[in-house]
mmCIF file of C-alpha atoms in Angstrom:
data_model
loop_
_atom_site.group_PDB
_atom_site.id
_atom_site.type_symbol
_atom_site.label_atom_id
_atom_site.label_comp_id
_atom_site.label_asym_id
_atom_site.label_seq_id
_atom_site.Cartn_x
_atom_site.Cartn_y
_atom_site.Cartn_z
ATOM 1 C CA MET A 1 179.210 110.490 -22.666
ATOM 2 C CA GLY A 2 178.374 113.918 -24.168
ATOM 3 C CA LYS A 3 179.392 117.207 -22.686
ATOM 4 C CA THR A 4 177.135 118.894 -20.180
ATOM 5 C CA LEU A 5 175.133 121.651 -21.827
ATOM 6 C CA ARG A 6 176.141 124.987 -20.387
ATOM 7 C CA GLY A 7 176.390 128.672 -21.059
ATOM 8 C CA ALA A 8 173.977 130.649 -23.195
ATOM 9 C CA HIS A 9 171.571 129.024 -25.586
ATOM 10 C CA ILE A 10 171.672 131.409 -28.545
ATOM 11 C CA VAL A 11 168.655 131.777 -30.794
ATOM 12 C CA TRP A 12 170.222 133.163 -33.954
ATOM 13 C CA ASP A 13 168.529 135.298 -36.570
ATOM 14 C CA TRP A 14 169.401 134.546 -40.202
ATOM 15 C CA ASN A 15 169.064 137.456 -42.647
ATOM 16 C CA GLY A 16 171.434 140.276 -41.768
ATOM 17 C CA THR A 17 172.894 138.334 -38.853
ATOM 18 C CA LEU A 18 174.400 134.994 -39.857
ATOM 19 C CA LEU A 19 173.817 135.674 -43.562
ATOM 20 C CA HIS A 20 175.530 138.851 -44.748
ATOM 21 C CA ASP A 21 172.855 139.925 -47.193
ATOM 22 C CA ILE A 22 172.188 143.602 -46.471
ATOM 23 C CA HIS A 23 173.652 144.810 -49.773
ATOM 24 C CA THR A 24 171.612 142.205 -51.637
ATOM 25 C CA VAL A 25 168.540 143.394 -49.735
ATOM 26 C CA ILE A 26 169.213 146.966 -50.896
ATOM 27 C CA GLU A 27 169.713 145.837 -54.507
ATOM 28 C CA ALA A 28 166.488 143.822 -54.428
ATOM 29 C CA THR A 29 164.619 146.646 -52.709
ATOM 30 C CA ASN A 30 165.652 149.172 -55.328
ATOM 31 C CA ALA A 31 164.905 146.781 -58.184
ATOM 32 C CA SER A 32 161.448 146.217 -56.734
ATOM 33 C CA PHE A 33 160.954 149.954 -56.117
ATOM 34 C CA ALA A 34 161.738 150.628 -59.788
ATOM 35 C CA GLU A 35 158.956 148.231 -60.757
ATOM 36 C CA ILE A 36 156.331 149.732 -58.469
ATOM 37 C CA GLY A 37 157.217 153.385 -59.000
ATOM 38 C CA LEU A 38 159.091 154.277 -55.812
ATOM 39 C CA GLU A 39 162.387 156.169 -55.649
ATOM 40 C CA ALA A 40 165.583 154.262 -54.933
ATOM 41 C CA ILE A 41 166.734 154.145 -51.319
ATOM 42 C CA THR A 42 170.226 154.327 -49.828
ATOM 43 C CA LEU A 43 171.562 151.865 -47.291
ATOM 44 C CA GLU A 44 171.595 154.586 -44.619
ATOM 45 C CA ARG A 45 167.976 155.574 -45.230
ATOM 46 C CA TYR A 46 166.905 151.936 -45.322
ATOM 47 C CA ARG A 47 168.535 151.288 -41.949
ATOM 48 C CA ASP A 48 166.899 154.364 -40.469
ATOM 49 C CA LEU A 49 163.403 153.427 -41.691
ATOM 50 C CA TYR A 50 163.334 149.628 -41.588
ATOM 51 C CA CYS A 51 160.957 148.011 -39.107
ATOM 52 C CA VAL A 52 158.758 144.963 -38.583
ATOM 53 C CA PRO A 53 155.995 144.317 -39.558
ATOM 54 C CA ILE A 54 157.300 145.205 -43.038
ATOM 55 C CA PRO A 55 154.144 147.080 -44.159
ATOM 56 C CA ARG A 56 155.070 149.708 -41.533
ATOM 57 C CA PHE A 57 158.389 150.172 -43.339
ATOM 58 C CA TYR A 58 156.445 151.013 -46.488
ATOM 59 C CA GLU A 59 154.225 153.336 -44.464
ATOM 60 C CA ARG A 60 157.328 155.256 -43.391
ATOM 61 C CA LEU A 61 158.399 155.454 -47.026
ATOM 62 C CA ILE A 62 155.155 156.490 -48.725
ATOM 63 C CA GLY A 63 153.304 158.156 -45.870
ATOM 64 C CA ARG A 64 150.506 155.609 -45.552
ATOM 65 C CA LEU A 65 150.020 151.911 -45.010
ATOM 66 C CA PRO A 66 149.737 150.050 -48.308
ATOM 67 C CA SER A 67 146.456 148.302 -48.974
ATOM 68 C CA GLU A 68 146.413 144.513 -48.734
ATOM 69 C CA ALA A 69 146.504 144.269 -52.530
ATOM 70 C CA GLU A 70 149.379 146.764 -52.781
ATOM 71 C CA TRP A 71 151.305 144.976 -50.061
ATOM 72 C CA ARG A 72 151.027 141.604 -51.790
ATOM 73 C CA VAL A 73 152.454 143.099 -54.970
ATOM 74 C CA MET A 74 155.267 144.853 -53.074
ATOM 75 C CA ASP A 75 156.165 141.689 -51.205
ATOM 76 C CA ALA A 76 156.090 139.450 -54.264
ATOM 77 C CA VAL A 77 158.208 141.814 -56.363
ATOM 78 C CA PHE A 78 160.829 142.222 -53.629
ATOM 79 C CA HIS A 79 161.152 138.482 -53.090
ATOM 80 C CA LYS A 80 161.429 137.844 -56.833
ATOM 81 C CA HIS A 81 164.498 140.074 -56.934
ATOM 82 C CA TYR A 82 165.915 138.935 -53.573
ATOM 83 C CA TRP A 83 165.819 135.202 -54.235
ATOM 84 C CA ALA A 84 167.370 135.744 -57.664
ATOM 85 C CA ARG A 85 170.392 137.311 -55.963
ATOM 86 C CA VAL A 86 170.775 135.561 -52.612
ATOM 87 C CA GLU A 87 173.018 132.774 -53.920
ATOM 88 C CA ASN A 88 175.764 135.389 -54.137
ATOM 89 C CA CYS A 89 175.586 136.130 -50.390
ATOM 90 C CA GLY A 90 178.087 134.675 -47.968
ATOM 91 C CA LEU A 91 177.965 134.133 -44.246
ATOM 92 C CA THR A 92 178.904 137.007 -41.969
ATOM 93 C CA GLU A 93 182.595 137.126 -41.113
ATOM 94 C CA GLY A 94 183.472 134.508 -38.514
ATOM 95 C CA ALA A 95 179.966 133.015 -38.381
ATOM 96 C CA ALA A 96 180.799 129.456 -39.414
ATOM 97 C CA GLN A 97 183.749 129.232 -37.007
ATOM 98 C CA LEU A 98 181.751 130.676 -34.099
ATOM 99 C CA LEU A 99 178.906 128.223 -34.651
ATOM 100 C CA ALA A 100 181.269 125.258 -34.876
ATOM 101 C CA GLU A 101 183.268 126.285 -31.807
ATOM 102 C CA ARG A 102 180.153 126.772 -29.669
ATOM 103 C CA ARG A 103 178.795 123.364 -30.669
ATOM 104 C CA ALA A 104 182.136 121.670 -30.001
ATOM 105 C CA ASP A 105 182.221 123.340 -26.581
ATOM 106 C CA GLY A 106 178.869 121.855 -25.585
ATOM 107 C CA ARG A 107 176.862 125.034 -26.057
ATOM 108 C CA THR A 108 173.531 124.917 -27.847
ATOM 109 C CA GLN A 109 172.085 127.178 -30.491
ATOM 110 C CA SER A 110 169.052 127.325 -32.732
ATOM 111 C CA LEU A 111 167.870 129.408 -35.663
ATOM 112 C CA LEU A 112 164.612 131.363 -35.924
ATOM 113 C CA SER A 113 163.948 133.409 -39.035
ATOM 114 C CA LEU A 114 161.125 135.248 -40.763
ATOM 115 C CA ALA A 115 162.444 133.850 -44.053
ATOM 116 C CA PRO A 116 160.132 131.205 -45.561
ATOM 117 C CA HIS A 117 161.015 127.817 -44.084
ATOM 118 C CA GLU A 118 161.144 126.116 -47.481
ATOM 119 C CA HIS A 119 163.849 128.577 -48.593
ATOM 120 C CA LEU A 120 165.655 128.836 -45.266
ATOM 121 C CA VAL A 121 166.580 125.203 -44.670
ATOM 122 C CA PRO A 122 168.161 124.593 -48.095
ATOM 123 C CA ILE A 123 170.271 127.750 -47.961
ATOM 124 C CA VAL A 124 171.472 126.990 -44.416
ATOM 125 C CA ARG A 125 172.369 123.501 -45.639
ATOM 126 C CA ARG A 126 174.253 124.876 -48.650
ATOM 127 C CA HIS A 127 176.386 126.979 -46.335
ATOM 128 C CA GLY A 128 177.364 123.823 -44.422
ATOM 129 C CA ILE A 129 176.191 124.930 -40.975
ATOM 130 C CA GLU A 130 172.928 123.019 -40.479
ATOM 131 C CA GLU A 131 174.486 120.548 -38.051
ATOM 132 C CA HIS A 132 175.354 123.285 -35.563
ATOM 133 C CA PHE A 133 171.702 124.011 -34.705
ATOM 134 C CA VAL A 134 169.435 121.938 -32.499
ATOM 135 C CA ARG A 135 166.461 123.405 -34.364
ATOM 136 C CA ILE A 136 165.797 125.576 -37.428
ATOM 137 C CA ASP A 137 162.486 127.394 -37.835
ATOM 138 C CA GLY A 138 161.491 129.651 -40.705
ATOM 139 C CA ARG A 139 158.167 131.279 -41.483
ATOM 140 C CA MET A 140 155.510 128.723 -42.422
ATOM 141 C CA ASP A 141 152.545 131.045 -42.992
ATOM 142 C CA ASP A 142 151.672 134.224 -44.891
ATOM 143 C CA SER A 143 151.765 136.460 -41.828
ATOM 144 C CA HIS A 144 154.343 139.245 -41.756
ATOM 145 C CA ALA A 145 153.979 139.877 -38.061
ATOM 146 C CA GLY A 146 157.155 139.924 -36.014
ATOM 147 C CA LYS A 147 158.870 137.118 -34.155
ATOM 148 C CA ALA A 148 157.232 137.356 -30.734
ATOM 149 C CA GLU A 149 154.691 134.540 -31.047
ATOM 150 C CA ARG A 150 157.048 132.557 -33.250
ATOM 151 C CA MET A 151 159.631 132.778 -30.464
ATOM 152 C CA VAL A 152 157.122 131.253 -28.041
ATOM 153 C CA ARG A 153 156.581 128.302 -30.382
ATOM 154 C CA HIS A 154 160.294 127.987 -31.134
ATOM 155 C CA LEU A 155 161.271 127.679 -27.477
ATOM 156 C CA GLU A 156 158.408 125.266 -26.794
ATOM 157 C CA ALA A 157 159.610 123.086 -29.674
ATOM 158 C CA LEU A 158 163.128 122.971 -28.217
ATOM 159 C CA GLY A 159 161.651 120.718 -25.544
ATOM 160 C CA GLY A 160 163.633 121.905 -22.552
ATOM 161 C CA VAL A 161 166.985 122.247 -24.296
ATOM 162 C CA ALA A 162 167.376 125.643 -22.677
ATOM 163 C CA ALA A 163 165.798 127.296 -19.658
ATOM 164 C CA VAL A 164 164.621 130.745 -20.648
ATOM 165 C CA GLU A 165 167.030 132.444 -18.241
ATOM 166 C CA ARG A 166 169.946 131.267 -20.378
ATOM 167 C CA VAL A 167 168.338 132.013 -23.761
ATOM 168 C CA VAL A 168 169.863 134.947 -25.621
ATOM 169 C CA VAL A 169 168.489 136.078 -28.973
ATOM 170 C CA VAL A 170 171.100 137.447 -31.396
ATOM 171 C CA GLY A 171 169.739 139.433 -34.322
ATOM 172 C CA ASP A 172 170.024 142.595 -36.380
ATOM 173 C CA ALA A 173 166.552 144.066 -35.793
ATOM 174 C CA VAL A 174 164.684 145.686 -32.929
ATOM 175 C CA ASP A 175 162.044 143.005 -33.481
ATOM 176 C CA ASP A 176 164.554 140.403 -32.245
ATOM 177 C CA ALA A 177 164.776 142.229 -28.912
ATOM 178 C CA VAL A 178 160.982 142.519 -28.773
ATOM 179 C CA ALA A 179 160.631 138.771 -29.335
ATOM 180 C CA ALA A 180 163.216 138.011 -26.651
ATOM 181 C CA ALA A 181 161.441 140.222 -24.123
ATOM 182 C CA HIS A 182 158.125 138.568 -25.003
ATOM 183 C CA VAL A 183 159.406 135.216 -23.697
ATOM 184 C CA GLY A 184 161.538 136.578 -20.855
ATOM 185 C CA ALA A 185 164.854 136.014 -22.636
ATOM 186 C CA ARG A 186 167.778 138.384 -23.246
ATOM 187 C CA ALA A 187 168.903 139.880 -26.558
ATOM 188 C CA VAL A 188 172.035 141.204 -28.241
ATOM 189 C CA LEU A 189 171.686 143.231 -31.442
ATOM 190 C CA TYR A 190 174.246 143.302 -34.270
ATOM 191 C CA THR A 191 174.859 146.399 -36.407
ATOM 192 C CA GLY A 192 175.759 144.639 -39.662
ATOM 193 C CA GLY A 193 172.214 144.169 -40.917
ATOM 194 C CA SER A 194 168.958 146.040 -41.338
ATOM 195 C CA HIS A 195 169.117 148.747 -38.646
ATOM 196 C CA SER A 196 171.335 151.687 -37.841
ATOM 197 C CA ARG A 197 173.149 151.596 -34.501
ATOM 198 C CA ARG A 198 170.992 154.511 -33.345
ATOM 199 C CA SER A 199 167.747 152.645 -33.993
ATOM 200 C CA LEU A 200 169.090 149.455 -32.402
ATOM 201 C CA GLU A 201 170.115 151.305 -29.260
ATOM 202 C CA GLU A 202 166.501 152.367 -28.774
ATOM 203 C CA ALA A 203 165.732 148.730 -27.892
ATOM 204 C CA GLY A 204 167.645 149.078 -24.613
ATOM 205 C CA VAL A 205 169.763 145.937 -25.058
ATOM 206 C CA PRO A 206 173.473 145.475 -25.814
ATOM 207 C CA VAL A 207 174.459 146.502 -29.357
ATOM 208 C CA VAL A 208 177.633 145.097 -30.948
ATOM 209 C CA ASP A 209 179.557 145.398 -34.209
ATOM 210 C CA SER A 210 180.611 141.768 -34.726
ATOM 211 C CA LEU A 211 179.247 138.292 -34.137
ATOM 212 C CA ALA A 212 182.226 137.473 -31.929
ATOM 213 C CA GLU A 213 181.218 140.366 -29.668
ATOM 214 C CA ALA A 214 177.622 139.138 -29.784
ATOM 215 C CA VAL A 215 178.598 135.667 -28.565
ATOM 216 C CA ALA A 216 180.804 137.082 -25.797
ATOM 217 C CA GLU A 217 177.980 139.357 -24.659
ATOM 218 C CA ALA A 218 175.461 136.511 -24.800
ATOM 219 C CA GLU A 219 177.636 134.391 -22.534
ATOM 220 C CA ARG A 220 178.016 137.300 -20.129
ATOM 221 C CA LEU A 221 174.251 137.808 -19.986
ATOM 222 C CA ALA A 222 173.607 134.123 -19.339
ATOM 223 C CA ALA A 223 176.286 133.709 -16.681
#
């Protein structure tokens, strides 16, 4: 007989949370900026300006929203450089062990990402952690809206694995907290990814500096 499911159900984010790719993101961003005529950006400035939907990030950079045609070019060029580099990224420190320990302890977790689904599943599999998730969902459309509506669909697809009062979203972006609030769940934000601590704290949810702290805080919130 299996263990009784208990504790928090964590909905993990991928990029910048479980996958330590922020430096690759900066490299790809600056390579793409060089192609489209924008000045290079530092990690600190990126973290201060980054937001979802991504076109708003470009608005903060260039002072106006890019046109649809401009945005498609920007997006395509960035992803060309990002996917050429992402194989060099590793998991965030302690991630694999945390995922394995939670699963062994009868706690459930799933993965919801804005990364394209067809890229997400293979890279999760290559890192040897696919089995720790009850569900993995990446982006399956061309929309660059945030996670809120995707979170609704993700939880519905879990089929009752977790009551919303014990769902905690762990991510590196304010959008993760927005998506959690949209479904009535809790959130914990991690400082190792796309946002500065200052910008994360504006979300009004716990902010932590390691995934171990994130898991501990998630369990506290769901208790």
